[in-house]
XYZ file of N, CA and C in Angstrom:
669
model
N -59.555 -75.499 15.763
C -59.544 -75.940 14.269
C -59.098 -75.407 13.118
N -57.086 -76.041 11.924
C -57.232 -75.373 11.068
C -58.542 -74.487 9.822
N -57.466 -73.516 9.340
C -58.298 -72.691 8.313
C -59.064 -73.822 7.285
N -57.898 -74.316 6.833
C -58.798 -75.447 5.905
C -59.471 -76.170 6.080
N -59.533 -76.960 7.138
C -60.436 -77.572 7.437
C -61.388 -77.070 8.105
N -61.854 -76.238 8.347
C -63.021 -75.528 8.958
C -63.788 -75.155 7.038
N -62.766 -74.282 5.985
C -62.948 -73.913 5.040
C -63.663 -75.122 4.405
N -63.466 -76.645 4.283
C -64.183 -77.800 3.773
C -65.029 -77.798 4.267
N -65.615 -77.617 6.112
C -66.671 -78.134 6.294
C -67.453 -77.499 6.704
N -67.409 -76.317 6.193
C -68.677 -74.789 6.587
C -68.827 -75.298 4.695
N -68.105 -75.254 3.887
C -68.241 -75.505 2.064
C -69.010 -76.696 2.350
N -69.160 -77.891 2.602
C -70.370 -78.668 2.636
C -71.849 -78.488 3.384
N -71.404 -77.371 3.951
C -72.817 -76.487 5.576
C -73.033 -75.760 4.670
N -72.789 -75.828 3.242
C -73.187 -74.180 2.880
C -75.073 -73.781 3.505
N -75.408 -74.545 3.270
C -77.210 -74.511 3.450
C -77.474 -73.993 5.019
N -76.324 -73.626 6.042
C -76.841 -73.513 7.039
C -76.424 -71.884 6.731
N -77.237 -71.195 7.007
C -77.083 -70.000 7.358
C -76.813 -69.041 8.642
N -76.164 -67.652 8.304
C -75.093 -67.195 9.478
C -76.847 -66.192 9.058
N -76.917 -65.771 10.452
C -78.283 -64.432 9.850
C -76.947 -63.428 10.408
N -78.079 -62.582 9.146
C -77.195 -60.266 9.746
C -77.576 -59.594 10.438
N -77.752 -59.824 11.396
C -79.031 -58.813 12.159
C -78.542 -58.311 12.875
N -78.555 -57.214 13.304
C -77.900 -55.999 14.065
C -77.992 -57.231 16.251
N -76.962 -56.591 16.450
C -76.695 -57.346 17.352
C -75.741 -56.670 18.548
N -76.429 -57.157 19.476
C -75.150 -56.517 21.021
C -74.385 -57.336 20.982
N -73.527 -56.898 21.519
C -72.163 -56.996 21.799
C -70.878 -56.541 22.330
N -69.530 -56.414 21.604
C -68.417 -56.136 22.198
C -68.309 -54.706 21.031
N -67.325 -53.377 20.818
C -67.020 -52.525 19.798
C -66.163 -53.190 19.254
N -65.957 -51.930 17.910
C -64.793 -52.593 17.733
C -65.359 -51.159 16.358
N -63.369 -50.718 16.551
C -63.451 -49.250 16.120
C -63.514 -49.456 14.135
N -63.370 -50.315 13.981
C -63.277 -50.908 12.157
C -64.657 -50.511 11.868
N -65.750 -50.898 12.485
C -66.602 -50.872 12.023
C -68.290 -50.010 12.592
N -69.061 -50.063 11.957
C -70.384 -49.267 12.565
C -71.378 -50.304 13.408
N -71.478 -51.940 12.853
C -72.982 -51.981 12.880
C -72.301 -52.839 14.344
N -73.057 -52.613 15.404
C -73.009 -53.828 16.163
C -72.366 -55.465 15.935
N -71.536 -56.109 16.867
C -71.677 -56.925 17.156
C -72.785 -58.095 16.528
N -72.547 -59.011 15.896
C -74.219 -60.230 14.906
C -73.590 -61.097 15.966
N -75.169 -61.622 16.581
C -75.213 -62.348 16.976
C -75.091 -64.057 16.144
N -74.341 -65.373 16.959
C -73.719 -66.220 16.368
C -74.208 -67.143 17.610
N -74.845 -68.324 16.260
C -74.772 -69.421 17.585
C -73.602 -70.076 17.915
N -73.841 -71.057 19.008
C -72.345 -71.539 19.769
C -71.403 -70.715 20.110
N -71.120 -69.060 20.891
C -70.951 -67.898 20.811
C -68.755 -67.929 19.392
N -69.355 -68.304 17.933
C -68.797 -68.857 16.843
C -67.910 -67.362 16.622
N -66.481 -66.746 16.627
C -66.457 -65.640 16.701
C -65.492 -64.770 15.420
N -65.578 -63.856 15.391
C -65.137 -63.702 13.302
C -63.375 -64.795 13.043
N -62.861 -64.933 14.169
C -61.871 -65.236 13.894
C -62.027 -67.052 14.004
N -62.557 -67.638 13.896
C -63.700 -68.913 13.800
C -63.768 -69.440 12.612
N -64.220 -67.893 11.985
C -64.405 -68.155 10.832
C -63.853 -68.052 9.193
N -64.031 -68.977 8.039
C -62.616 -69.255 7.563
C -62.525 -67.761 5.675
N -63.878 -67.038 6.394
C -63.438 -65.530 5.414
C -63.476 -64.586 6.812
N -63.233 -63.216 6.357
C -63.414 -61.925 6.541
C -64.968 -62.157 7.183
N -64.969 -61.802 8.771
C -66.170 -61.112 9.252
C -65.876 -60.494 9.738
N -67.212 -60.248 10.001
C -67.382 -58.481 11.356
C -66.393 -57.972 11.871
N -65.847 -57.159 11.921
C -64.540 -56.685 12.217
C -62.960 -56.384 11.236
N -63.293 -57.552 9.914
C -62.302 -58.096 9.730
C -61.871 -57.639 8.264
N -60.704 -57.331 7.677
C -60.288 -56.654 6.889
C -60.811 -58.021 5.362
N -61.574 -56.547 4.565
C -61.176 -57.988 3.527
C -59.724 -58.104 2.633
N -59.464 -59.185 2.039
C -57.907 -59.062 1.446
C -57.642 -58.132 0.912
N -56.148 -57.936 0.434
C -55.657 -56.406 -0.412
C -55.317 -57.201 -1.322
N -56.158 -57.588 -2.624
C -56.421 -57.716 -3.778
C -56.465 -56.845 -5.098
N -56.094 -57.483 -5.709
C -56.101 -56.449 -7.202
C -57.042 -56.913 -8.229
N -58.609 -56.873 -8.762
C -59.220 -57.613 -9.839
C -58.680 -57.514 -10.635
N -59.894 -58.101 -12.132
C -60.543 -56.955 -13.345
C -61.249 -57.069 -13.295
N -62.021 -55.411 -13.890
C -63.269 -55.607 -14.002
C -63.738 -55.761 -15.311
N -63.976 -56.502 -16.130
C -63.828 -56.778 -17.266
C -65.151 -55.739 -18.283
N -65.516 -55.957 -18.117
C -66.421 -55.349 -18.771
C -66.492 -53.495 -18.314
N -65.607 -52.448 -17.898
C -64.902 -51.086 -17.821
C -64.204 -51.697 -18.474
N -63.139 -53.157 -18.251
C -61.151 -52.448 -18.291
C -60.908 -51.619 -17.778
N -61.263 -51.808 -15.710
C -60.138 -51.871 -15.708
C -60.138 -52.819 -14.421
N -59.266 -52.065 -13.835
C -58.206 -52.956 -12.242
C -58.859 -52.521 -11.631
N -58.963 -53.215 -10.067
C -60.743 -52.201 -8.580
C -58.874 -53.036 -7.921
N -58.729 -52.251 -6.952
C -58.578 -52.245 -5.492
C -59.080 -53.423 -4.666
N -59.550 -54.011 -4.554
C -61.055 -54.514 -3.650
C -60.599 -54.133 -1.737
N -59.496 -53.717 -1.469
C -59.600 -53.064 -0.136
C -59.762 -51.328 -0.744
N -59.607 -51.345 -1.734
C -59.950 -49.403 -1.470
C -60.851 -48.868 -2.339
N -62.295 -50.207 -1.951
C -63.441 -49.874 -2.520
C -64.742 -48.325 -1.551
N -63.911 -47.183 -1.683
C -64.884 -46.161 -0.338
C -65.837 -45.667 0.250
N -67.154 -46.668 -0.602
C -68.331 -46.404 0.002
C -68.354 -47.787 0.131
N -70.214 -47.966 0.991
C -70.293 -49.965 1.471
C -70.239 -50.383 0.387
N -70.850 -51.571 0.491
C -70.601 -51.801 -0.472
C -70.690 -53.584 -0.475
N -71.160 -54.705 -1.871
C -71.379 -56.310 -1.034
C -70.725 -56.509 -2.352
N -70.050 -58.111 -1.506
C -69.509 -58.988 -1.681
C -69.939 -60.537 -2.722
N -70.266 -61.051 -3.716
C -70.705 -62.250 -3.400
C -69.779 -63.702 -4.674
N -69.773 -64.362 -4.746
C -68.674 -65.460 -5.287
C -69.094 -66.411 -5.934
N -69.156 -66.929 -7.710
C -70.562 -66.979 -8.166
C -69.471 -67.579 -9.262
N -70.414 -68.288 -11.040
C -69.913 -68.253 -11.343
C -71.439 -68.556 -12.613
N -70.891 -67.771 -13.485
C -72.999 -67.146 -14.108
C -73.045 -68.597 -14.908
N -72.699 -70.147 -15.092
C -72.806 -70.875 -16.124
C -73.903 -71.769 -14.366
N -74.165 -71.247 -12.915
C -74.874 -71.833 -12.659
C -76.283 -71.528 -12.759
N -76.702 -73.101 -12.159
C -78.103 -72.586 -12.642
C -79.067 -73.631 -11.158
N -77.988 -72.855 -9.637
C -78.677 -73.457 -8.095
C -78.927 -72.103 -7.808
N -77.615 -72.086 -6.527
C -77.560 -70.990 -5.743
C -77.030 -69.159 -6.728
N -76.537 -69.365 -7.067
C -75.643 -68.375 -7.703
C -76.828 -67.258 -8.347
N -77.863 -68.008 -9.110
C -78.720 -66.950 -9.662
C -79.793 -65.985 -8.368
N -79.604 -67.024 -7.197
C -80.683 -66.708 -6.405
C -79.333 -65.593 -5.340
N -78.338 -65.906 -5.407
C -77.158 -64.810 -4.995
C -76.974 -63.856 -5.395
N -77.107 -63.782 -6.933
C -77.282 -62.307 -7.440
C -78.741 -61.129 -7.844
N -80.004 -62.290 -7.440
C -80.759 -61.343 -7.630
C -80.795 -60.436 -6.132
N -80.664 -61.399 -5.384
C -80.611 -60.801 -4.573
C -80.201 -59.209 -3.873
N -78.633 -59.679 -4.484
C -77.947 -58.164 -4.756
C -79.086 -56.968 -5.612
N -79.402 -58.491 -6.343
C -79.519 -56.828 -7.630
C -81.257 -55.898 -7.106
N -81.577 -56.950 -5.868
C -83.084 -56.491 -5.347
C -82.561 -54.944 -4.490
N -81.005 -55.057 -3.970
C -80.392 -53.905 -3.183
C -79.798 -53.008 -4.432
N -79.502 -53.357 -5.171
C -79.830 -52.954 -6.313
C -80.809 -51.825 -6.753
N -82.058 -52.517 -6.874
C -82.674 -51.606 -7.735
C -83.345 -51.214 -6.585
N -82.809 -51.263 -4.759
C -83.577 -49.832 -4.015
C -82.909 -49.304 -3.815
N -81.756 -49.453 -4.129
C -80.588 -48.342 -4.601
C -80.883 -46.692 -5.309
N -81.368 -47.958 -6.091
C -82.226 -46.984 -7.561
C -83.077 -45.971 -7.239
N -84.380 -46.969 -6.985
C -85.249 -45.795 -6.210
C -85.580 -45.154 -5.681
N -84.446 -45.417 -4.676
C -84.347 -44.522 -3.422
C -83.666 -43.791 -3.484
N -82.628 -42.708 -4.345
C -81.514 -41.813 -4.232
C -80.436 -41.942 -3.861
N -80.294 -42.961 -3.446
C -78.506 -42.989 -3.647
C -77.436 -44.381 -3.576
N -78.018 -44.930 -5.270
C -76.592 -45.544 -6.143
C -75.365 -45.302 -5.788
N -75.529 -43.595 -5.763
C -73.858 -43.982 -5.890
C -73.126 -44.152 -4.457
N -73.967 -44.377 -3.939
C -73.486 -44.551 -2.306
C -73.034 -45.822 -1.696
N -73.451 -46.715 -2.974
C -72.833 -48.386 -2.302
C -72.476 -49.195 -3.526
N -72.396 -49.815 -3.504
C -71.846 -50.600 -4.547
C -71.268 -52.044 -4.693
N -71.829 -53.215 -5.761
C -72.060 -54.457 -6.298
C -70.601 -54.686 -6.858
N -69.629 -55.805 -5.916
C -68.797 -56.479 -6.680
C -68.668 -57.674 -6.170
N -69.947 -58.668 -7.146
C -69.683 -59.850 -7.527
C -68.464 -60.339 -8.274
N -67.778 -61.238 -7.471
C -66.375 -62.136 -7.767
C -66.944 -63.643 -8.564
N -66.196 -63.852 -9.677
C -66.092 -64.794 -10.066
C -65.295 -66.291 -10.393
N -65.244 -67.802 -9.671
C -64.169 -68.020 -9.546
C -64.243 -69.031 -10.701
N -64.643 -68.435 -11.658
C -64.507 -69.546 -12.961
C -64.383 -68.503 -14.405
N -62.706 -67.504 -14.728
C -62.306 -67.344 -15.225
C -62.377 -67.738 -16.537
N -62.548 -68.836 -16.435
C -61.720 -69.564 -18.195
C -63.603 -69.399 -18.739
N -64.695 -69.442 -18.083
C -65.846 -68.903 -19.058
C -66.173 -67.063 -19.038
N -66.243 -67.499 -17.693
C -66.847 -65.657 -17.307
C -65.967 -64.536 -17.604
N -66.089 -63.991 -18.761
C -65.329 -63.437 -18.695
C -66.268 -61.711 -19.925
N -66.104 -60.415 -20.154
C -67.326 -59.623 -20.594
C -68.211 -60.397 -20.728
N -67.916 -60.412 -22.184
C -69.327 -60.730 -22.533
C -70.320 -62.343 -21.809
N -70.014 -62.541 -21.489
C -70.624 -63.898 -19.840
C -70.813 -62.418 -18.801
N -70.562 -62.136 -19.167
C -70.940 -60.985 -17.563
C -71.848 -60.142 -18.176
N -71.406 -59.965 -19.453
C -72.912 -59.099 -20.036
C -74.133 -59.188 -20.028
N -73.793 -61.196 -20.521
C -75.251 -61.609 -20.473
C -75.971 -61.952 -19.130
N -74.964 -61.858 -18.348
C -75.213 -62.290 -17.206
C -76.345 -61.101 -16.440
N -75.783 -59.788 -16.792
C -76.693 -59.037 -16.523
C -77.808 -59.035 -17.596
N -78.193 -58.974 -18.303
C -79.127 -58.870 -19.173
C -80.400 -60.292 -18.765
N -79.484 -61.171 -18.064
C -80.128 -62.195 -17.250
C -81.256 -62.231 -16.137
N -80.292 -61.581 -15.057
C -80.878 -61.548 -14.159
C -80.955 -59.677 -13.535
N -81.333 -58.902 -15.394
C -81.999 -57.224 -15.115
C -81.396 -56.945 -14.101
N -79.975 -56.974 -13.862
C -78.713 -55.980 -13.457
C -78.426 -54.575 -14.395
N -79.417 -53.616 -13.803
C -78.736 -52.540 -13.751
C -77.087 -51.740 -14.029
N -76.818 -52.044 -14.850
C -75.083 -51.342 -15.164
C -75.491 -50.527 -15.939
N -76.261 -49.565 -15.697
C -76.159 -47.748 -16.275
C -75.839 -47.303 -14.949
N -76.676 -47.895 -14.057
C -77.152 -47.815 -12.940
C -75.274 -46.822 -12.292
N -74.176 -47.554 -12.686
C -73.059 -47.515 -12.919
C -72.387 -48.138 -10.653
N -73.535 -48.672 -10.105
C -72.499 -49.052 -9.137
C -72.101 -50.482 -9.357
N -72.581 -51.150 -10.526
C -72.355 -52.859 -10.892
C -70.804 -53.380 -10.939
N -70.301 -53.608 -10.753
C -68.853 -54.619 -10.827
C -68.817 -55.794 -10.623
N -68.586 -56.436 -12.277
C -67.838 -57.991 -12.419
C -66.541 -58.100 -12.010
N -66.551 -59.130 -11.482
C -64.932 -59.240 -10.651
C -64.169 -60.165 -10.960
N -63.620 -60.166 -11.701
C -62.722 -61.483 -12.433
C -61.079 -61.668 -12.172
N -60.129 -62.485 -11.288
C -59.590 -63.000 -11.050
C -58.786 -64.015 -12.892
N -57.613 -63.942 -13.008
C -56.568 -63.748 -14.089
C -56.866 -64.993 -14.816
N -56.728 -66.193 -13.749
C -56.683 -67.621 -13.938
C -57.837 -68.206 -13.036
N -57.723 -69.458 -13.496
C -57.729 -71.216 -12.431
C -57.367 -70.925 -11.022
N -55.804 -70.174 -11.159
C -54.949 -70.056 -10.480
C -54.927 -69.291 -9.180
N -55.062 -67.871 -9.937
C -55.508 -66.725 -9.070
C -57.231 -67.001 -8.240
N -57.963 -67.374 -8.956
C -59.112 -68.051 -8.750
C -59.113 -68.440 -7.665
N -58.141 -69.381 -7.610
C -58.308 -70.514 -6.082
C -57.337 -69.674 -4.838
N -55.820 -68.832 -5.359
C -55.641 -67.898 -4.024
C -57.045 -67.333 -4.207
N -56.899 -65.960 -4.750
C -57.806 -65.204 -3.981
C -59.462 -65.450 -3.397
N -60.227 -66.431 -3.377
C -61.335 -66.053 -4.404
C -62.103 -67.269 -2.143
N -60.871 -69.159 -2.101
C -60.265 -69.526 -1.843
C -60.047 -69.803 -0.442
N -58.506 -68.713 -0.640
C -57.765 -68.914 -0.078
C -57.942 -67.443 0.807
N -58.160 -66.142 0.150
C -57.723 -65.107 0.646
C -59.272 -64.459 1.415
N -60.222 -64.828 0.860
C -61.782 -64.928 0.580
C -62.153 -65.645 1.532
N -61.558 -66.798 1.393
C -62.315 -68.171 2.074
C -63.438 -68.767 1.493
N -63.913 -68.648 0.522
C -65.506 -69.394 -0.037
C -64.791 -70.726 -0.764
N -65.361 -71.320 -0.406
C -64.365 -72.916 -1.203
C -65.361 -73.221 -1.273
N -64.977 -73.820 -2.726
C -65.639 -73.771 -3.929
C -64.465 -75.099 -5.522
N -65.009 -75.596 -5.541
C -64.434 -77.569 -6.013
C -65.162 -77.889 -7.389
N -64.465 -77.860 -8.517
C -64.847 -77.780 -9.531
C -64.744 -79.182 -9.666
N -66.656 -79.618 -10.823
C -66.757 -81.287 -10.811
C -66.098 -80.963 -11.718
N -66.192 -82.972 -12.308
C -65.678 -83.344 -13.536
C -66.878 -82.802 -14.343
N -66.360 -83.007 -15.712
C -67.255 -82.338 -17.177
C -68.304 -83.780 -17.287
N -69.347 -83.419 -17.760
C -70.149 -83.690 -18.638
C -69.367 -84.594 -19.804
N -70.464 -85.041 -20.357
C -69.699 -85.074 -21.611
C -70.023 -84.726 -23.020
N -70.181 -83.354 -22.858
C -70.221 -82.598 -23.689
C -68.508 -81.593 -23.649
N -68.588 -81.762 -22.692
C -67.980 -80.811 -21.368
C -67.772 -80.071 -20.628
N -68.729 -79.554 -20.219
C -69.356 -78.623 -19.430
C -69.355 -79.219 -17.710
N -69.050 -78.059 -17.275
C -69.043 -78.365 -15.909
C -69.190 -77.316 -14.908
N -69.705 -78.464 -13.449
C -70.332 -77.385 -12.428
C -69.548 -77.105 -11.488
N -69.668 -76.159 -10.270
C -68.508 -76.310 -9.228
C -69.828 -76.357 -7.377
N -69.614 -77.144 -6.826
C -69.697 -77.617 -5.904
C -68.539 -75.683 -4.767
N -69.938 -75.614 -3.652
C -69.214 -74.344 -3.443
C -70.082 -72.937 -2.192
N -69.466 -72.553 -1.740
C -70.554 -71.919 -0.460
C -71.104 -70.624 -1.276
N -71.960 -70.647 -0.228
C -72.689 -69.880 -0.298
C -72.510 -67.822 0.450
N -72.094 -66.722 -0.322
C -71.935 -65.852 0.492
C -72.036 -64.953 1.127
N -72.455 -64.354 1.391
C -72.649 -62.425 0.951
C -72.324 -61.674 2.039
N -70.509 -60.632 1.627
C -71.033 -59.915 2.687
C -70.888 -57.919 2.347
N -70.508 -57.804 3.780
C -72.081 -56.475 3.194
C -70.534 -55.482 3.634
N -69.774 -54.904 3.067
C -68.103 -54.255 3.086
C -67.707 -52.390 3.223
N -67.562 -52.086 4.239
C -67.327 -50.360 4.717
C -66.150 -50.118 3.945
N -66.494 -48.101 3.435
C -65.589 -47.932 3.080
C -64.648 -47.806 3.081
N -64.327 -48.549 4.071
C -62.533 -48.662 5.049
C -62.109 -50.270 4.294
N -62.841 -51.203 4.407
C -62.605 -52.068 4.161
C -63.000 -53.183 4.965
N -63.532 -52.966 5.543
C -63.789 -54.052 6.859
C -65.740 -54.141 6.891
N -65.586 -56.116 7.133
C -66.949 -56.364 6.759
C -67.222 -55.583 8.293
N -68.615 -55.328 7.694
C -69.380 -55.190 9.163
C -70.756 -56.738 8.565
N -70.977 -57.239 7.924
C -71.743 -58.062 8.077
C -71.584 -59.853 6.871
N -71.775 -60.555 7.193
C -71.609 -61.405 6.302
C -72.623 -62.046 6.512
N -73.067 -63.208 5.406
C -74.314 -63.722 5.271
C -73.943 -65.181 4.126
N -73.998 -65.976 4.788
C -73.754 -67.234 4.426
C -75.240 -68.346 4.297
N -75.017 -69.096 3.304
C -76.260 -70.202 3.259
C -76.446 -69.548 2.050
N -77.736 -70.014 1.232
C -77.957 -70.167 -0.103
C -79.039 -69.094 -0.998
N -80.060 -68.667 0.107
C -81.195 -67.656 0.083
C -80.404 -66.306 1.376
N -79.780 -65.514 1.065
C -79.994 -64.510 1.738
C -81.107 -63.628 1.286
N -81.426 -62.800 2.697
C -82.512 -62.271 2.641
C -82.608 -61.153 3.180
N -83.091 -60.673 1.197
C -82.809 -59.105 0.304
C -83.133 -58.092 1.528
N -84.735 -58.172 2.024
C -84.276 -56.588 2.987
C -83.379 -56.718 4.114
N -83.134 -58.262 4.866
C -81.888 -58.071 6.002
C -80.847 -57.291 5.417
N -81.016 -57.670 3.894
C -79.348 -56.545 3.240
C -79.766 -54.858 3.008
N -80.738 -55.420 2.918
C -81.081 -53.492 2.645
C -81.542 -52.604 4.154
N -81.768 -53.659 4.966
C -81.433 -53.940 6.779
C -80.627 -53.010 7.490
N -79.613 -53.628 7.293
C -77.999 -53.620 7.646
C -77.501 -52.108 6.564
N -77.230 -52.469 5.267
C -76.719 -51.215 4.535
C -77.601 -50.435 4.473
N -78.463 -50.156 5.407
C -79.387 -48.884 5.739
C -79.341 -47.917 7.036
N -78.975 -49.454 7.576
C -77.501 -48.662 8.973
C -76.837 -48.424 8.996
N -75.963 -49.050 8.256
C -74.450 -48.603 7.854
C -74.076 -47.367 7.553
N -75.347 -47.122 6.189
C -75.288 -45.744 5.973
C -75.539 -44.683 7.229
N -76.819 -44.886 8.101
C -77.263 -44.171 8.637
C -76.450 -43.766 9.935
N -75.080 -45.088 9.862
C -74.398 -45.198 11.454
C -73.459 -43.729 11.343
């Protein structure tokens, strides 16, 4: 199946999650966690997004709160990505909340400097530094911990290129309402990436299990 066709199908089936559990399987020198169990013998190459054993795209995005540029492939500690927009009222708050719970665990257990969080917006027209600060306040994200960074493409074209074409996360802008407000239809996805830029786990679906995220991160940190 072609990547674009599969990508569209994945977006339509966002509610069907892929488990991030530890599983047996082939070894890969670029990752520490073993090959995950997947239905129907799906391989990483069959998926539209970078998955187990594959490297994340070589892209640089803006962290507008810090006023810095982040080279995604060069983040040197285990980290999480998710893909969202701040005006979302459905799946995005759940994705951000799950990562926030992992952040809380990292702070309370004293390893906040050993993990980081990089949510990527696909709505740069509205998601600027002020919108990200409001999102952090609303979702009780601890920006003072120093390990949370909202990332933003420069414009709509770059959002499409980076988030959909390179990260393989389907999103589609819906028609604005009478007030001009708009939403997106999109895939729910969280990625756990190691400090060398290779994906250890992907969690597809609208309700990632925070304990699974913590357990997989712990296994990666202790590997």
